[in-house]
Amino acid sequence: ELKVEQNPLFLSMQEGKNYTIYCNYSTTSDRLYWYRQDPGKSLESLFVLLSNGAVKQEGRLMASLDTKARLSTLHITAAVHDLSATYFCAVTNTGNQFYFGTGTSLTVIP
Amino acid sequence: DAEITQSPRHKITETGRQVTLACHQTWNHNNMFWYRQDLGHGLRLIHYSYGVQDTNKGEVSDGYSVSRSNTEDLPLTLESAASSQTSVYFCASSARQGTLRETQYFGPGTRLLVL
């Protein structure tokens, strides 16, 4: 069974600081997805990473993928309060099923 | 604008009852999915569909069924509700024909409480 692990599970950071969320997965996958979920809300797609070395940036968020290390990172630059949310990574297997990490709950403190 | 809707948004039911959760999308997407979200487990795939008349079991399909009679709808049925099925249920859809690998668009969720 494909396993997806995120760390940290909880992250409290001050505004203006930088931090990285890590997503490790257990078997080969060439696509990785990042989603954001606000409290009590649905999931919103942030990034789709399609190949080894892929890097995508949107505002203060940057995601990268290293398929050889089975690792994706979501880097937060100069955090602001609006980034407070839970972030999920997900991968797919050859059976085309999506497997989600348990999420990283981010709180940005003024 | 295209969207995914779920109904009901909240449901309370009793153990043993049959419950159906509706999912309707206007994206004209071929692929549709049902997940449940529980604390400590992230999202887990229940069932998915590539298109009309196609359904497949996901990671946690026991006690659930789906049917796909048209492109827009994928209702999820709990045959005999159990307390372990108390959860938040999300429906999602994606565009690519024949694969689930494109990004997914999620509905607003249904909170189900089984007493």
PDB file of C-alpha atoms in Angstrom:
ATOM      1  CA  GLU A   1       0.000   0.000   0.000  1.00  0.00           C
ATOM      2  CA  LEU A   2       1.267   3.432  -0.916  1.00  0.00           C
ATOM      3  CA  LYS A   3       1.937   5.587   2.134  1.00  0.00           C
ATOM      4  CA  VAL A   4       2.257   9.351   2.179  1.00  0.00           C
ATOM      5  CA  GLU A   5       3.783  11.097   5.157  1.00  0.00           C
ATOM      6  CA  GLN A   6       3.873  14.797   5.836  1.00  0.00           C
ATOM      7  CA  ASN A   7       5.841  16.659   8.418  1.00  0.00           C
ATOM      8  CA  PRO A   8       5.403  18.543  10.470  1.00  0.00           C
ATOM      9  CA  LEU A   9       1.779  17.773  11.283  1.00  0.00           C
ATOM     10  CA  PHE A  10       1.385  21.084  13.059  1.00  0.00           C
ATOM     11  CA  LEU A  11       3.305  24.255  12.335  1.00  0.00           C
ATOM     12  CA  SER A  12       3.064  27.573  14.095  1.00  0.00           C
ATOM     13  CA  MET A  13       5.146  30.323  12.590  1.00  0.00           C
ATOM     14  CA  GLN A  14       5.491  34.046  12.855  1.00  0.00           C
ATOM     15  CA  GLU A  15       4.603  36.390  10.062  1.00  0.00           C
ATOM     16  CA  GLY A  16       7.541  37.162   7.850  1.00  0.00           C
ATOM     17  CA  LYS A  17       9.361  33.900   8.517  1.00  0.00           C
ATOM     18  CA  ASN A  18      10.199  31.138   6.046  1.00  0.00           C
ATOM     19  CA  TYR A  19       9.446  27.455   6.477  1.00  0.00           C
ATOM     20  CA  THR A  20       9.203  24.200   4.562  1.00  0.00           C
ATOM     21  CA  ILE A  21       6.643  21.391   4.690  1.00  0.00           C
ATOM     22  CA  TYR A  22       7.850  17.958   3.633  1.00  0.00           C
ATOM     23  CA  CYS A  23       5.949  15.192   1.877  1.00  0.00           C
ATOM     24  CA  ASN A  24       7.474  11.710   1.603  1.00  0.00           C
ATOM     25  CA  TYR A  25       5.856   8.824  -0.214  1.00  0.00           C
ATOM     26  CA  SER A  26       6.647   5.137  -0.199  1.00  0.00           C
ATOM     27  CA  THR A  27       6.516   3.944  -3.822  1.00  0.00           C
ATOM     28  CA  THR A  28       7.232   5.259  -7.276  1.00  0.00           C
ATOM     29  CA  SER A  29       4.955   8.039  -8.433  1.00  0.00           C
ATOM     30  CA  ASP A  30       5.582  10.593 -11.142  1.00  0.00           C
ATOM     31  CA  ARG A  31       2.916  13.065 -10.116  1.00  0.00           C
ATOM     32  CA  LEU A  32       2.366  14.900  -6.906  1.00  0.00           C
ATOM     33  CA  TYR A  33      -0.389  17.291  -5.898  1.00  0.00           C
ATOM     34  CA  TRP A  34      -0.652  19.945  -3.221  1.00  0.00           C
ATOM     35  CA  TYR A  35      -3.987  21.128  -1.832  1.00  0.00           C
ATOM     36  CA  ARG A  36      -5.064  23.720   0.679  1.00  0.00           C
ATOM     37  CA  GLN A  37      -8.009  23.369   3.050  1.00  0.00           C
ATOM     38  CA  ASP A  38      -9.380  26.205   5.184  1.00  0.00           C
ATOM     39  CA  PRO A  39     -11.200  25.244   8.414  1.00  0.00           C
ATOM     40  CA  GLY A  40     -14.632  23.823   7.697  1.00  0.00           C
ATOM     41  CA  LYS A  41     -14.101  24.224   3.955  1.00  0.00           C
ATOM     42  CA  SER A  42     -13.332  22.050   0.980  1.00  0.00           C
ATOM     43  CA  LEU A  43      -9.962  21.386  -0.650  1.00  0.00           C
ATOM     44  CA  GLU A  44      -8.481  23.711  -3.228  1.00  0.00           C
ATOM     45  CA  SER A  45      -5.840  22.607  -5.718  1.00  0.00           C
ATOM     46  CA  LEU A  46      -2.550  24.493  -5.380  1.00  0.00           C
ATOM     47  CA  PHE A  47       0.022  22.692  -7.501  1.00  0.00           C
ATOM     48  CA  VAL A  48       0.387  19.703  -9.792  1.00  0.00           C
ATOM     49  CA  LEU A  49       3.993  18.523 -10.146  1.00  0.00           C
ATOM     50  CA  LEU A  50       4.392  16.304 -13.174  1.00  0.00           C
ATOM     51  CA  SER A  51       8.041  15.194 -13.277  1.00  0.00           C
ATOM     52  CA  ASN A  52      11.296  14.907 -11.415  1.00  0.00           C
ATOM     53  CA  GLY A  53      12.758  18.326 -10.705  1.00  0.00           C
ATOM     54  CA  ALA A  54       9.476  20.149 -11.288  1.00  0.00           C
ATOM     55  CA  VAL A  55       9.158  23.433  -9.454  1.00  0.00           C
ATOM     56  CA  LYS A  56       6.072  25.614  -9.303  1.00  0.00           C
ATOM     57  CA  GLN A  57       5.501  28.916  -7.544  1.00  0.00           C
ATOM     58  CA  GLU A  58       2.396  30.881  -6.692  1.00  0.00           C
ATOM     59  CA  GLY A  59       2.805  33.954  -4.547  1.00  0.00           C
ATOM     60  CA  ARG A  60       4.573  33.033  -1.317  1.00  0.00           C
ATOM     61  CA  LEU A  61       4.326  29.285  -1.948  1.00  0.00           C
ATOM     62  CA  MET A  62       6.779  27.200  -3.942  1.00  0.00           C
ATOM     63  CA  ALA A  63       6.526  23.452  -4.477  1.00  0.00           C
ATOM     64  CA  SER A  64       9.159  21.081  -5.781  1.00  0.00           C
ATOM     65  CA  LEU A  65       9.388  17.384  -6.561  1.00  0.00           C
ATOM     66  CA  ASP A  66      12.276  14.928  -6.338  1.00  0.00           C
ATOM     67  CA  THR A  67      10.964  11.586  -7.583  1.00  0.00           C
ATOM     68  CA  LYS A  68      14.237   9.790  -6.882  1.00  0.00           C
ATOM     69  CA  ALA A  69      14.078  10.727  -3.215  1.00  0.00           C
ATOM     70  CA  ARG A  70      10.262  10.342  -3.239  1.00  0.00           C
ATOM     71  CA  LEU A  71      10.065  13.764  -1.684  1.00  0.00           C
ATOM     72  CA  SER A  72       8.153  16.940  -2.324  1.00  0.00           C
ATOM     73  CA  THR A  73       8.545  20.202  -0.459  1.00  0.00           C
ATOM     74  CA  LEU A  74       6.209  23.146  -0.043  1.00  0.00           C
ATOM     75  CA  HIS A  75       8.229  26.225   0.862  1.00  0.00           C
ATOM     76  CA  ILE A  76       6.597  29.230   2.451  1.00  0.00           C
ATOM     77  CA  THR A  77       8.334  32.565   2.057  1.00  0.00           C
ATOM     78  CA  ALA A  78       7.649  35.510   4.378  1.00  0.00           C
ATOM     79  CA  ALA A  79       4.488  33.987   5.803  1.00  0.00           C
ATOM     80  CA  VAL A  80       1.341  36.053   6.182  1.00  0.00           C
ATOM     81  CA  HIS A  81      -1.791  35.309   8.196  1.00  0.00           C
ATOM     82  CA  ASP A  82      -3.808  34.468   5.066  1.00  0.00           C
ATOM     83  CA  LEU A  83      -1.664  31.377   4.582  1.00  0.00           C
ATOM     84  CA  SER A  84      -3.060  29.790   7.745  1.00  0.00           C
ATOM     85  CA  ALA A  85      -4.722  26.554   6.592  1.00  0.00           C
ATOM     86  CA  THR A  86      -4.138  22.818   6.358  1.00  0.00           C
ATOM     87  CA  TYR A  87      -1.969  21.698   3.460  1.00  0.00           C
ATOM     88  CA  PHE A  88      -2.212  18.230   1.950  1.00  0.00           C
ATOM     89  CA  CYS A  89       0.007  16.469  -0.510  1.00  0.00           C
ATOM     90  CA  ALA A  90      -1.236  13.547  -2.593  1.00  0.00           C
ATOM     91  CA  VAL A  91       0.266  11.042  -5.013  1.00  0.00           C
ATOM     92  CA  THR A  92      -1.188   8.556  -7.452  1.00  0.00           C
ATOM     93  CA  ASN A  93      -0.167   4.967  -8.079  1.00  0.00           C
ATOM     94  CA  THR A  94      -0.281   2.864 -11.220  1.00  0.00           C
ATOM     95  CA  GLY A  95      -3.868   2.009 -10.358  1.00  0.00           C
ATOM     96  CA  ASN A  96      -4.725   5.706 -10.629  1.00  0.00           C
ATOM     97  CA  GLN A  97      -5.856   6.006  -7.058  1.00  0.00           C
ATOM     98  CA  PHE A  98      -5.051   9.143  -5.089  1.00  0.00           C
ATOM     99  CA  TYR A  99      -3.358   8.766  -1.717  1.00  0.00           C
ATOM    100  CA  PHE A 100      -3.324  11.764   0.595  1.00  0.00           C
ATOM    101  CA  GLY A 101      -0.990  12.677   3.413  1.00  0.00           C
ATOM    102  CA  THR A 102      -2.502  13.408   6.819  1.00  0.00           C
ATOM    103  CA  GLY A 103      -2.024  17.129   6.306  1.00  0.00           C
ATOM    104  CA  THR A 104       0.016  19.914   7.869  1.00  0.00           C
ATOM    105  CA  SER A 105      -1.935  22.427   9.919  1.00  0.00           C
ATOM    106  CA  LEU A 106      -0.266  25.806   9.529  1.00  0.00           C
ATOM    107  CA  THR A 107      -0.939  28.744  11.816  1.00  0.00           C
ATOM    108  CA  VAL A 108       0.711  32.060  11.061  1.00  0.00           C
ATOM    109  CA  ILE A 109       0.985  34.289  14.103  1.00  0.00           C
ATOM    110  CA  PRO A 110       1.090  38.085  13.745  1.00  0.00           C
TER     111      PRO A 110
ATOM    112  CA  ASP B   1     -19.365  28.904 -13.649  1.00  0.00           C
ATOM    113  CA  ALA B   2     -18.829  25.166 -13.431  1.00  0.00           C
ATOM    114  CA  GLU B   3     -19.027  23.672  -9.973  1.00  0.00           C
ATOM    115  CA  ILE B   4     -19.501  20.581  -7.836  1.00  0.00           C
ATOM    116  CA  THR B   5     -22.381  20.474  -5.384  1.00  0.00           C
ATOM    117  CA  GLN B   6     -23.116  18.010  -2.630  1.00  0.00           C
ATOM    118  CA  SER B   7     -26.322  17.386  -0.739  1.00  0.00           C
ATOM    119  CA  PRO B   8     -27.198  17.288   1.985  1.00  0.00           C
ATOM    120  CA  ARG B   9     -24.481  19.383   3.616  1.00  0.00           C
ATOM    121  CA  HIS B  10     -25.302  17.925   7.021  1.00  0.00           C
ATOM    122  CA  LYS B  11     -27.027  14.643   7.864  1.00  0.00           C
ATOM    123  CA  ILE B  12     -27.857  12.834  11.076  1.00  0.00           C
ATOM    124  CA  THR B  13     -29.015   9.244  10.788  1.00  0.00           C
ATOM    125  CA  GLU B  14     -29.369   6.122  12.870  1.00  0.00           C
ATOM    126  CA  THR B  15     -27.374   2.922  12.782  1.00  0.00           C
ATOM    127  CA  GLY B  16     -28.714   0.491  10.223  1.00  0.00           C
ATOM    128  CA  ARG B  17     -30.436   3.014   7.996  1.00  0.00           C
ATOM    129  CA  GLN B  18     -29.631   3.412   4.314  1.00  0.00           C
ATOM    130  CA  VAL B  19     -28.261   6.824   3.432  1.00  0.00           C
ATOM    131  CA  THR B  20     -27.533   8.354   0.035  1.00  0.00           C
ATOM    132  CA  LEU B  21     -25.271  11.347  -0.450  1.00  0.00           C
ATOM    133  CA  ALA B  22     -25.613  13.224  -3.712  1.00  0.00           C
ATOM    134  CA  CYS B  23     -22.831  14.690  -5.838  1.00  0.00           C
ATOM    135  CA  HIS B  24     -23.472  16.753  -8.962  1.00  0.00           C
ATOM    136  CA  GLN B  25     -20.849  18.398 -11.158  1.00  0.00           C
ATOM    137  CA  THR B  26     -21.265  20.755 -14.090  1.00  0.00           C
ATOM    138  CA  TRP B  27     -17.629  20.588 -15.252  1.00  0.00           C
ATOM    139  CA  ASN B  28     -18.524  17.808 -17.701  1.00  0.00           C
ATOM    140  CA  HIS B  29     -15.680  15.815 -16.151  1.00  0.00           C
ATOM    141  CA  ASN B  30     -15.388  12.121 -16.894  1.00  0.00           C
ATOM    142  CA  ASN B  31     -13.792  11.200 -13.579  1.00  0.00           C
ATOM    143  CA  MET B  32     -15.542  11.427 -10.228  1.00  0.00           C
ATOM    144  CA  PHE B  33     -14.482  10.340  -6.731  1.00  0.00           C
ATOM    145  CA  TRP B  34     -15.747   9.985  -3.213  1.00  0.00           C
ATOM    146  CA  TYR B  35     -13.515  10.469  -0.165  1.00  0.00           C
ATOM    147  CA  ARG B  36     -13.991  10.475   3.548  1.00  0.00           C
ATOM    148  CA  GLN B  37     -11.973  12.727   5.811  1.00  0.00           C
ATOM    149  CA  ASP B  38     -11.255  11.778   9.391  1.00  0.00           C
ATOM    150  CA  LEU B  39      -8.853  13.271  11.911  1.00  0.00           C
ATOM    151  CA  GLY B  40      -5.472  11.593  11.696  1.00  0.00           C
ATOM    152  CA  HIS B  41      -6.241   9.882   8.376  1.00  0.00           C
ATOM    153  CA  GLY B  42      -6.281  12.677   5.830  1.00  0.00           C
ATOM    154  CA  LEU B  43      -8.534  11.811   2.911  1.00  0.00           C
ATOM    155  CA  ARG B  44      -9.257   8.214   1.986  1.00  0.00           C
ATOM    156  CA  LEU B  45     -10.708   7.133  -1.337  1.00  0.00           C
ATOM    157  CA  ILE B  46     -14.017   5.252  -1.135  1.00  0.00           C
ATOM    158  CA  HIS B  47     -15.069   4.769  -4.776  1.00  0.00           C
ATOM    159  CA  TYR B  48     -14.260   6.327  -8.114  1.00  0.00           C
ATOM    160  CA  SER B  49     -15.595   6.350 -11.666  1.00  0.00           C
ATOM    161  CA  TYR B  50     -13.999   6.935 -15.055  1.00  0.00           C
ATOM    162  CA  GLY B  51     -17.310   7.526 -16.789  1.00  0.00           C
ATOM    163  CA  VAL B  52     -20.914   6.446 -17.213  1.00  0.00           C
ATOM    164  CA  GLN B  53     -21.538   2.874 -16.045  1.00  0.00           C
ATOM    165  CA  ASP B  54     -17.991   2.605 -14.696  1.00  0.00           C
ATOM    166  CA  THR B  55     -17.328   2.277 -10.954  1.00  0.00           C
ATOM    167  CA  ASN B  56     -14.277   1.126  -8.989  1.00  0.00           C
ATOM    168  CA  LYS B  57     -13.496   0.410  -5.364  1.00  0.00           C
ATOM    169  CA  GLY B  58     -11.060   2.565  -3.480  1.00  0.00           C
ATOM    170  CA  GLU B  59      -9.105   2.090  -0.295  1.00  0.00           C
ATOM    171  CA  VAL B  60     -12.108   2.018   2.088  1.00  0.00           C
ATOM    172  CA  SER B  61     -15.070   0.800   0.029  1.00  0.00           C
ATOM    173  CA  ASP B  62     -16.642  -1.696   2.469  1.00  0.00           C
ATOM    174  CA  GLY B  63     -20.183  -0.635   3.375  1.00  0.00           C
ATOM    175  CA  TYR B  64     -20.458   1.864   0.506  1.00  0.00           C
ATOM    176  CA  SER B  65     -21.712   1.680  -3.066  1.00  0.00           C
ATOM    177  CA  VAL B  66     -21.932   4.065  -6.028  1.00  0.00           C
ATOM    178  CA  SER B  67     -23.602   4.112  -9.407  1.00  0.00           C
ATOM    179  CA  ARG B  68     -22.929   6.289 -12.443  1.00  0.00           C
ATOM    180  CA  SER B  69     -25.901   6.635 -14.779  1.00  0.00           C
ATOM    181  CA  ASN B  70     -24.867   9.974 -16.287  1.00  0.00           C
ATOM    182  CA  THR B  71     -21.807  12.201 -16.493  1.00  0.00           C
ATOM    183  CA  GLU B  72     -22.957  14.737 -13.909  1.00  0.00           C
ATOM    184  CA  ASP B  73     -23.870  12.578 -10.900  1.00  0.00           C
ATOM    185  CA  LEU B  74     -22.183  10.029  -8.638  1.00  0.00           C
ATOM    186  CA  PRO B  75     -24.384   9.275  -5.622  1.00  0.00           C
ATOM    187  CA  LEU B  76     -22.791   7.481  -2.666  1.00  0.00           C
ATOM    188  CA  THR B  77     -24.953   5.016  -0.732  1.00  0.00           C
ATOM    189  CA  LEU B  78     -24.269   3.690   2.736  1.00  0.00           C
ATOM    190  CA  GLU B  79     -26.155   0.404   2.666  1.00  0.00           C
ATOM    191  CA  SER B  80     -26.543   0.083   6.451  1.00  0.00           C
ATOM    192  CA  ALA B  81     -25.035   3.024   8.272  1.00  0.00           C
ATOM    193  CA  ALA B  82     -22.588   2.310  11.085  1.00  0.00           C
ATOM    194  CA  SER B  83     -21.140   4.650  13.711  1.00  0.00           C
ATOM    195  CA  SER B  84     -17.715   4.119  12.130  1.00  0.00           C
ATOM    196  CA  GLN B  85     -19.046   5.875   9.050  1.00  0.00           C
ATOM    197  CA  THR B  86     -19.460   9.159  10.901  1.00  0.00           C
ATOM    198  CA  SER B  87     -17.211  11.425   8.887  1.00  0.00           C
ATOM    199  CA  VAL B  88     -16.971  14.287   6.436  1.00  0.00           C
ATOM    200  CA  TYR B  89     -17.518  13.118   2.869  1.00  0.00           C
ATOM    201  CA  PHE B  90     -16.070  14.923  -0.142  1.00  0.00           C
ATOM    202  CA  CYS B  91     -16.923  14.417  -3.752  1.00  0.00           C
ATOM    203  CA  ALA B  92     -14.389  15.434  -6.411  1.00  0.00           C
ATOM    204  CA  SER B  93     -14.050  15.385 -10.192  1.00  0.00           C
ATOM    205  CA  SER B  94     -11.302  15.696 -12.774  1.00  0.00           C
ATOM    206  CA  ALA B  95     -11.070  16.080 -16.503  1.00  0.00           C
ATOM    207  CA  ARG B  96      -8.687  13.630 -18.107  1.00  0.00           C
ATOM    208  CA  GLN B  97     -10.266  10.728 -19.890  1.00  0.00           C
ATOM    209  CA  GLY B  98      -9.178   7.298 -18.708  1.00  0.00           C
ATOM    210  CA  THR B  99      -6.977   8.380 -15.823  1.00  0.00           C
ATOM    211  CA  LEU B 100      -7.313   9.951 -12.428  1.00  0.00           C
ATOM    212  CA  ARG B 101      -4.003  11.738 -12.632  1.00  0.00           C
ATOM    213  CA  GLU B 102      -5.127  15.271 -13.340  1.00  0.00           C
ATOM    214  CA  THR B 103      -5.908  17.592 -10.462  1.00  0.00           C
ATOM    215  CA  GLN B 104      -9.213  17.204  -8.760  1.00  0.00           C
ATOM    216  CA  TYR B 105     -11.910  19.758  -7.998  1.00  0.00           C
ATOM    217  CA  PHE B 106     -13.684  19.177  -4.704  1.00  0.00           C
ATOM    218  CA  GLY B 107     -17.249  19.714  -3.582  1.00  0.00           C
ATOM    219  CA  PRO B 108     -18.086  21.516  -0.308  1.00  0.00           C
ATOM    220  CA  GLY B 109     -18.442  18.305   1.712  1.00  0.00           C
ATOM    221  CA  THR B 110     -21.201  16.505   3.629  1.00  0.00           C
ATOM    222  CA  ARG B 111     -20.968  16.066   7.389  1.00  0.00           C
ATOM    223  CA  LEU B 112     -22.561  12.759   8.370  1.00  0.00           C
ATOM    224  CA  LEU B 113     -23.300  11.706  11.936  1.00  0.00           C
ATOM    225  CA  VAL B 114     -24.450   8.143  12.562  1.00  0.00           C
ATOM    226  CA  LEU B 115     -26.032   7.652  15.980  1.00  0.00           C
TER     227      LEU B 115
END
